[in-house]
Amino acid sequence: MTHTALHFAAAALSDRGRKRAKNEDAFGYSAEHGVYVVCDGMGGAAGGEVASTLAVDEMLRGFAERGALSGVRRAAEDAAVAANNVVFTRAQRYPALSGMGTTLVALVVKQNAAWVLNVGDSRCYRLRCGRLEQLTHDHSLVDEQVRMGRITPEEALRSPLRNVITRAVGTQEAITPDCFEFQVDPGDLFLLCSDGLIRELTDAEIEVLLQEGGSLEERVQRLVNAANAAGGRDNITCILVQAFA
Ligand code: MN
């Protein structure tokens, strides 16, 4: 077990896909503060784009502002709550944006530790020793039904209810993000992604694409290309973050 602080490198890409008229996903990161965010917006008119962009910006700004003052976990959770407040308040103020919301998945890294925050059905995975593992639980109706044993994961993929998410940023006055803490090993590769990737590719396919190597930029492009080749029915956004000794 090493206690040497790890270094992190990242690459990100967002693509409209092949069917949607616009891209309502948003992403951002600060290598300096070790925070990486993907949001998938929803809502009529410009709502989806506004919600996802506001949430990414507030998550990054809020974490950078609080990170030095409170512990990492507290700062990340408070920043996610602040992002909710910003989106919710904007939706209340402007009728055209009423009802907008967004998913949020964030990775925070510091030395040998990582925190994953999640609201909605965007995901975080980790590739470790060639094996892909999903670190987040979707806040979706079908995911709840799978966990209760009412439907199988295969049925969930085909369900007409698969778009129904049970938690979102900005649609309610209060949110509770899931927050998981992990130890990071050198070589660990984290993937943050919107559902546009997951709908088109199985976990096994994503695992193979990530194992193929190349730079992070090449690998993130490979994921987006594969999702588009498989149909590209939704916006596709991916961030890859890798730990180095
Ligand atoms: Mn989506």
mmCIF file of C-alpha atoms and ligand atoms in Angstrom:
data_model
loop_
_atom_site.group_PDB
_atom_site.id
_atom_site.type_symbol
_atom_site.label_atom_id
_atom_site.label_comp_id
_atom_site.label_asym_id
_atom_site.label_seq_id
_atom_site.Cartn_x
_atom_site.Cartn_y
_atom_site.Cartn_z
ATOM 1 C CA MET A 1 0.000 0.000 0.000
ATOM 2 C CA THR A 2 1.413 3.309 -1.092
ATOM 3 C CA HIS A 3 0.907 6.644 0.596
ATOM 4 C CA THR A 4 2.509 8.670 -2.159
ATOM 5 C CA ALA A 5 0.094 11.318 -3.392
ATOM 6 C CA LEU A 6 -1.221 10.396 -6.815
ATOM 7 C CA HIS A 7 -1.353 12.592 -9.907
ATOM 8 C CA PHE A 8 -4.404 12.769 -12.146
ATOM 9 C CA ALA A 9 -4.873 13.346 -15.883
ATOM 10 C CA ALA A 10 -8.191 13.859 -17.657
ATOM 11 C CA ALA A 11 -9.842 14.061 -21.063
ATOM 12 C CA ALA A 12 -13.461 14.918 -21.841
ATOM 13 C CA LEU A 13 -15.807 15.016 -24.799
ATOM 14 C CA SER A 14 -19.458 15.890 -25.329
ATOM 15 C CA ASP A 15 -21.313 15.081 -28.544
ATOM 16 C CA ARG A 16 -24.837 15.896 -29.728
ATOM 17 C CA GLY A 17 -25.283 12.363 -31.044
ATOM 18 C CA ARG A 18 -27.084 11.569 -34.307
ATOM 19 C CA LYS A 19 -30.749 12.176 -33.489
ATOM 20 C CA ARG A 20 -31.097 15.110 -31.118
ATOM 21 C CA ALA A 21 -31.328 18.674 -32.411
ATOM 22 C CA LYS A 22 -29.168 20.063 -29.607
ATOM 23 C CA ASN A 23 -26.853 19.023 -26.823
ATOM 24 C CA GLU A 24 -28.336 19.416 -23.344
ATOM 25 C CA ASP A 25 -25.430 17.672 -21.617
ATOM 26 C CA ALA A 26 -22.707 19.754 -20.005
ATOM 27 C CA PHE A 27 -19.381 18.940 -18.414
ATOM 28 C CA GLY A 28 -16.506 20.715 -16.745
ATOM 29 C CA TYR A 29 -13.551 20.119 -14.523
ATOM 30 C CA SER A 30 -10.808 21.768 -12.562
ATOM 31 C CA ALA A 31 -7.586 19.762 -12.466
ATOM 32 C CA GLU A 32 -6.311 22.260 -9.893
ATOM 33 C CA HIS A 33 -9.104 21.458 -7.443
ATOM 34 C CA GLY A 34 -9.494 17.814 -8.473
ATOM 35 C CA VAL A 35 -13.183 18.043 -9.365
ATOM 36 C CA TYR A 36 -14.877 16.621 -12.488
ATOM 37 C CA VAL A 37 -18.578 16.977 -13.359
ATOM 38 C CA VAL A 38 -21.067 15.666 -15.940
ATOM 39 C CA CYS A 39 -24.682 16.896 -16.064
ATOM 40 C CA ASP A 40 -27.520 15.812 -18.366
ATOM 41 C CA GLY A 41 -30.221 18.474 -18.529
ATOM 42 C CA MET A 42 -33.941 18.099 -19.122
ATOM 43 C CA GLY A 43 -36.831 20.483 -19.620
ATOM 44 C CA GLY A 44 -38.609 22.232 -22.451
ATOM 45 C CA ALA A 45 -37.297 25.084 -24.604
ATOM 46 C CA ALA A 46 -33.787 26.045 -23.466
ATOM 47 C CA GLY A 47 -34.333 24.540 -20.017
ATOM 48 C CA GLY A 48 -32.179 21.450 -20.322
ATOM 49 C CA GLU A 49 -29.103 23.272 -21.548
ATOM 50 C CA VAL A 50 -29.508 26.006 -18.965
ATOM 51 C CA ALA A 51 -29.933 23.555 -16.092
ATOM 52 C CA SER A 52 -26.927 21.391 -16.961
ATOM 53 C CA THR A 53 -24.643 24.371 -17.600
ATOM 54 C CA LEU A 54 -25.683 26.158 -14.394
ATOM 55 C CA ALA A 55 -25.189 23.005 -12.338
ATOM 56 C CA VAL A 56 -21.705 22.280 -13.722
ATOM 57 C CA ASP A 57 -20.593 25.874 -13.179
ATOM 58 C CA GLU A 58 -21.959 26.072 -9.636
ATOM 59 C CA MET A 59 -20.529 22.678 -8.677
ATOM 60 C CA LEU A 60 -17.039 23.739 -9.808
ATOM 61 C CA ARG A 61 -17.248 27.246 -8.381
ATOM 62 C CA GLY A 62 -18.829 26.114 -5.130
ATOM 63 C CA PHE A 63 -16.345 23.313 -4.540
ATOM 64 C CA ALA A 64 -13.335 25.531 -5.243
ATOM 65 C CA GLU A 65 -14.699 28.142 -2.844
ATOM 66 C CA ARG A 66 -15.455 25.700 -0.009
ATOM 67 C CA GLY A 67 -12.713 23.121 -0.572
ATOM 68 C CA ALA A 68 -10.078 24.887 1.489
ATOM 69 C CA LEU A 69 -12.441 25.617 4.382
ATOM 70 C CA SER A 70 -14.294 22.388 5.073
ATOM 71 C CA GLY A 71 -13.508 18.732 4.488
ATOM 72 C CA VAL A 72 -13.652 17.434 0.927
ATOM 73 C CA ARG A 73 -16.859 15.467 1.365
ATOM 74 C CA ARG A 74 -18.683 18.337 3.050
ATOM 75 C CA ALA A 75 -17.479 20.800 0.412
ATOM 76 C CA ALA A 76 -18.613 18.542 -2.428
ATOM 77 C CA GLU A 77 -22.036 17.900 -0.904
ATOM 78 C CA ASP A 78 -22.543 21.584 -0.142
ATOM 79 C CA ALA A 79 -21.545 22.506 -3.702
ATOM 80 C CA ALA A 80 -24.105 20.035 -5.099
ATOM 81 C CA VAL A 81 -26.803 21.505 -2.853
ATOM 82 C CA ALA A 82 -25.784 24.990 -3.999
ATOM 83 C CA ALA A 83 -26.062 23.835 -7.615
ATOM 84 C CA ASN A 84 -29.578 22.631 -6.870
ATOM 85 C CA ASN A 85 -30.479 26.007 -5.367
ATOM 86 C CA VAL A 86 -29.146 27.914 -8.376
ATOM 87 C CA VAL A 87 -31.092 25.799 -10.894
ATOM 88 C CA PHE A 88 -34.261 25.693 -8.784
ATOM 89 C CA THR A 89 -34.262 29.457 -8.177
ATOM 90 C CA ARG A 90 -33.705 30.209 -11.869
ATOM 91 C CA ALA A 91 -36.552 27.864 -12.845
ATOM 92 C CA GLN A 92 -38.879 29.617 -10.383
ATOM 93 C CA ARG A 93 -37.966 33.054 -11.681
ATOM 94 C CA TYR A 94 -38.320 32.428 -15.424
ATOM 95 C CA PRO A 95 -41.537 30.749 -16.649
ATOM 96 C CA ALA A 96 -39.812 29.561 -19.843
ATOM 97 C CA LEU A 97 -37.423 27.546 -17.672
ATOM 98 C CA SER A 98 -40.070 26.179 -15.330
ATOM 99 C CA GLY A 99 -39.576 22.505 -14.536
ATOM 100 C CA MET A 100 -36.012 22.303 -15.825
ATOM 101 C CA GLY A 101 -33.596 20.025 -14.063
ATOM 102 C CA THR A 102 -30.463 18.010 -14.562
ATOM 103 C CA THR A 103 -28.623 14.932 -13.440
ATOM 104 C CA LEU A 104 -25.260 15.460 -11.784
ATOM 105 C CA VAL A 105 -22.374 13.085 -11.332
ATOM 106 C CA ALA A 106 -19.145 14.419 -9.879
ATOM 107 C CA LEU A 107 -15.776 12.915 -9.025
ATOM 108 C CA VAL A 108 -13.506 14.604 -6.506
ATOM 109 C CA VAL A 109 -9.932 13.366 -6.075
ATOM 110 C CA LYS A 110 -7.381 14.245 -3.451
ATOM 111 C CA GLN A 111 -4.112 12.377 -2.921
ATOM 112 C CA ASN A 112 -5.160 8.723 -2.629
ATOM 113 C CA ALA A 113 -8.871 9.279 -2.040
ATOM 114 C CA ALA A 114 -11.856 9.849 -4.302
ATOM 115 C CA TRP A 115 -15.441 10.855 -3.674
ATOM 116 C CA VAL A 116 -18.258 10.252 -6.130
ATOM 117 C CA LEU A 117 -21.441 12.324 -5.906
ATOM 118 C CA ASN A 118 -24.539 11.450 -7.820
ATOM 119 C CA VAL A 119 -28.075 12.702 -8.402
ATOM 120 C CA GLY A 120 -30.072 11.058 -11.219
ATOM 121 C CA ASP A 121 -28.930 8.511 -13.803
ATOM 122 C CA SER A 122 -25.592 9.755 -15.077
ATOM 123 C CA ARG A 123 -22.908 7.343 -13.905
ATOM 124 C CA CYS A 124 -19.406 6.898 -12.602
ATOM 125 C CA TYR A 125 -17.436 3.751 -13.405
ATOM 126 C CA ARG A 126 -13.945 2.644 -12.449
ATOM 127 C CA LEU A 127 -11.653 0.474 -14.560
ATOM 128 C CA ARG A 128 -9.184 -1.241 -12.215
ATOM 129 C CA CYS A 129 -6.875 -4.051 -13.337
ATOM 130 C CA GLY A 130 -8.876 -4.276 -16.588
ATOM 131 C CA ARG A 131 -12.234 -4.751 -14.848
ATOM 132 C CA LEU A 132 -15.043 -2.202 -15.149
ATOM 133 C CA GLU A 133 -17.196 -1.538 -12.104
ATOM 134 C CA GLN A 134 -20.136 0.833 -11.761
ATOM 135 C CA LEU A 135 -19.652 3.007 -8.669
ATOM 136 C CA THR A 136 -22.985 4.877 -8.672
ATOM 137 C CA HIS A 137 -26.577 3.710 -8.352
ATOM 138 C CA ASP A 138 -29.026 5.264 -10.804
ATOM 139 C CA HIS A 139 -31.843 7.243 -9.247
ATOM 140 C CA SER A 140 -34.346 5.916 -11.732
ATOM 141 C CA LEU A 141 -37.614 4.061 -11.572
ATOM 142 C CA VAL A 142 -36.275 1.031 -13.428
ATOM 143 C CA ASP A 143 -33.180 0.832 -11.222
ATOM 144 C CA GLU A 144 -35.429 0.755 -8.148
ATOM 145 C CA GLN A 145 -37.533 -1.964 -9.764
ATOM 146 C CA VAL A 146 -34.390 -4.019 -10.502
ATOM 147 C CA ARG A 147 -33.157 -3.651 -6.922
ATOM 148 C CA MET A 148 -36.542 -4.794 -5.617
ATOM 149 C CA GLY A 149 -36.379 -7.800 -7.925
ATOM 150 C CA ARG A 150 -39.477 -6.809 -9.900
ATOM 151 C CA ILE A 151 -37.733 -6.689 -13.281
ATOM 152 C CA THR A 152 -34.406 -7.937 -14.622
ATOM 153 C CA PRO A 153 -31.571 -5.600 -15.750
ATOM 154 C CA GLU A 154 -32.313 -6.715 -19.331
ATOM 155 C CA GLU A 155 -35.972 -5.725 -18.968
ATOM 156 C CA ALA A 156 -34.872 -2.394 -17.505
ATOM 157 C CA LEU A 157 -32.920 -1.595 -20.685
ATOM 158 C CA ARG A 158 -36.048 -2.054 -22.815
ATOM 159 C CA SER A 159 -38.568 -0.534 -20.385
ATOM 160 C CA PRO A 160 -40.678 2.386 -21.637
ATOM 161 C CA LEU A 161 -40.168 3.869 -18.145
ATOM 162 C CA ARG A 162 -36.376 3.873 -18.345
ATOM 163 C CA ASN A 163 -36.277 7.676 -18.777
ATOM 164 C CA VAL A 164 -38.049 8.306 -15.471
ATOM 165 C CA ILE A 165 -35.541 9.513 -12.899
ATOM 166 C CA THR A 166 -36.428 9.701 -9.219
ATOM 167 C CA ARG A 167 -33.959 12.404 -8.198
ATOM 168 C CA ALA A 168 -32.775 15.445 -10.145
ATOM 169 C CA VAL A 169 -30.933 18.697 -9.512
ATOM 170 C CA GLY A 170 -33.147 21.786 -9.730
ATOM 171 C CA THR A 171 -36.638 20.308 -9.771
ATOM 172 C CA GLN A 172 -37.174 20.487 -6.007
ATOM 173 C CA GLU A 173 -36.165 22.831 -3.235
ATOM 174 C CA ALA A 174 -33.996 20.229 -1.500
ATOM 175 C CA ILE A 175 -31.851 17.343 -2.737
ATOM 176 C CA THR A 176 -29.787 14.608 -1.150
ATOM 177 C CA PRO A 177 -26.878 13.532 -3.334
ATOM 178 C CA ASP A 178 -25.417 10.064 -2.868
ATOM 179 C CA CYS A 179 -21.781 10.371 -1.857
ATOM 180 C CA PHE A 180 -19.358 7.431 -1.842
ATOM 181 C CA GLU A 181 -15.716 7.540 -0.772
ATOM 182 C CA PHE A 182 -13.043 5.267 -2.261
ATOM 183 C CA GLN A 183 -9.330 4.618 -2.035
ATOM 184 C CA VAL A 184 -7.550 5.272 -5.339
ATOM 185 C CA ASP A 185 -4.845 2.950 -6.688
ATOM 186 C CA PRO A 186 -2.256 4.002 -9.277
ATOM 187 C CA GLY A 187 -3.663 3.164 -12.718
ATOM 188 C CA ASP A 188 -7.304 3.500 -11.692
ATOM 189 C CA LEU A 189 -9.324 4.940 -14.571
ATOM 190 C CA PHE A 190 -12.600 6.694 -13.760
ATOM 191 C CA LEU A 191 -15.342 7.284 -16.320
ATOM 192 C CA LEU A 192 -18.103 9.846 -15.763
ATOM 193 C CA CYS A 193 -20.807 9.656 -18.408
ATOM 194 C CA SER A 194 -24.335 10.626 -19.354
ATOM 195 C CA ASP A 195 -26.939 7.999 -20.268
ATOM 196 C CA GLY A 196 -26.336 8.610 -23.990
ATOM 197 C CA LEU A 197 -23.271 6.369 -23.642
ATOM 198 C CA ILE A 198 -24.900 3.713 -21.475
ATOM 199 C CA ARG A 199 -28.004 3.393 -23.660
ATOM 200 C CA GLU A 200 -25.901 2.478 -26.691
ATOM 201 C CA LEU A 201 -23.136 0.361 -25.165
ATOM 202 C CA THR A 202 -23.156 -2.443 -22.632
ATOM 203 C CA ASP A 203 -20.791 -2.367 -19.679
ATOM 204 C CA ALA A 204 -18.854 -5.209 -21.330
ATOM 205 C CA GLU A 205 -18.430 -3.142 -24.514
ATOM 206 C CA ILE A 206 -17.286 -0.086 -22.541
ATOM 207 C CA GLU A 207 -14.793 -2.275 -20.659
ATOM 208 C CA VAL A 208 -13.267 -3.557 -23.918
ATOM 209 C CA LEU A 209 -13.046 -0.052 -25.419
ATOM 210 C CA LEU A 210 -11.265 1.268 -22.325
ATOM 211 C CA GLN A 211 -8.878 -1.706 -22.185
ATOM 212 C CA GLU A 212 -7.687 -1.034 -25.740
ATOM 213 C CA GLY A 213 -5.291 1.618 -24.485
ATOM 214 C CA GLY A 214 -4.040 4.770 -26.189
ATOM 215 C CA SER A 215 -4.150 8.259 -24.745
ATOM 216 C CA LEU A 216 -7.091 9.420 -22.652
ATOM 217 C CA GLU A 217 -8.095 11.666 -25.563
ATOM 218 C CA GLU A 218 -8.104 8.691 -27.931
ATOM 219 C CA ARG A 219 -10.106 6.582 -25.523
ATOM 220 C CA VAL A 220 -12.765 9.213 -24.860
ATOM 221 C CA GLN A 221 -13.142 9.725 -28.620
ATOM 222 C CA ARG A 222 -13.439 5.953 -29.084
ATOM 223 C CA LEU A 223 -16.319 5.784 -26.573
ATOM 224 C CA VAL A 224 -18.224 8.601 -28.285
ATOM 225 C CA ASN A 225 -17.628 7.124 -31.741
ATOM 226 C CA ALA A 226 -18.881 3.714 -30.594
ATOM 227 C CA ALA A 227 -22.039 5.200 -29.053
ATOM 228 C CA ASN A 228 -22.734 7.090 -32.278
ATOM 229 C CA ALA A 229 -22.082 3.979 -34.363
ATOM 230 C CA ALA A 230 -24.591 2.114 -32.199
ATOM 231 C CA GLY A 231 -27.290 4.712 -32.901
ATOM 232 C CA GLY A 232 -26.362 7.947 -31.126
ATOM 233 C CA ARG A 233 -29.964 8.425 -30.018
ATOM 234 C CA ASP A 234 -29.079 10.811 -27.186
ATOM 235 C CA ASN A 235 -26.386 13.327 -26.330
ATOM 236 C CA ILE A 236 -23.150 11.573 -25.284
ATOM 237 C CA THR A 237 -20.771 12.979 -22.700
ATOM 238 C CA CYS A 238 -17.733 11.304 -21.129
ATOM 239 C CA ILE A 239 -14.904 12.357 -18.855
ATOM 240 C CA LEU A 240 -11.982 10.018 -18.225
ATOM 241 C CA VAL A 241 -9.767 10.614 -15.191
ATOM 242 C CA GLN A 242 -6.695 8.463 -14.580
ATOM 243 C CA ALA A 243 -4.513 8.199 -11.489
ATOM 244 C CA PHE A 244 -0.715 7.984 -11.786
ATOM 245 C CA ALA A 245 1.886 7.245 -9.131
HETATM 246 MN MN MN B 1 -29.317 11.862 -21.728
#
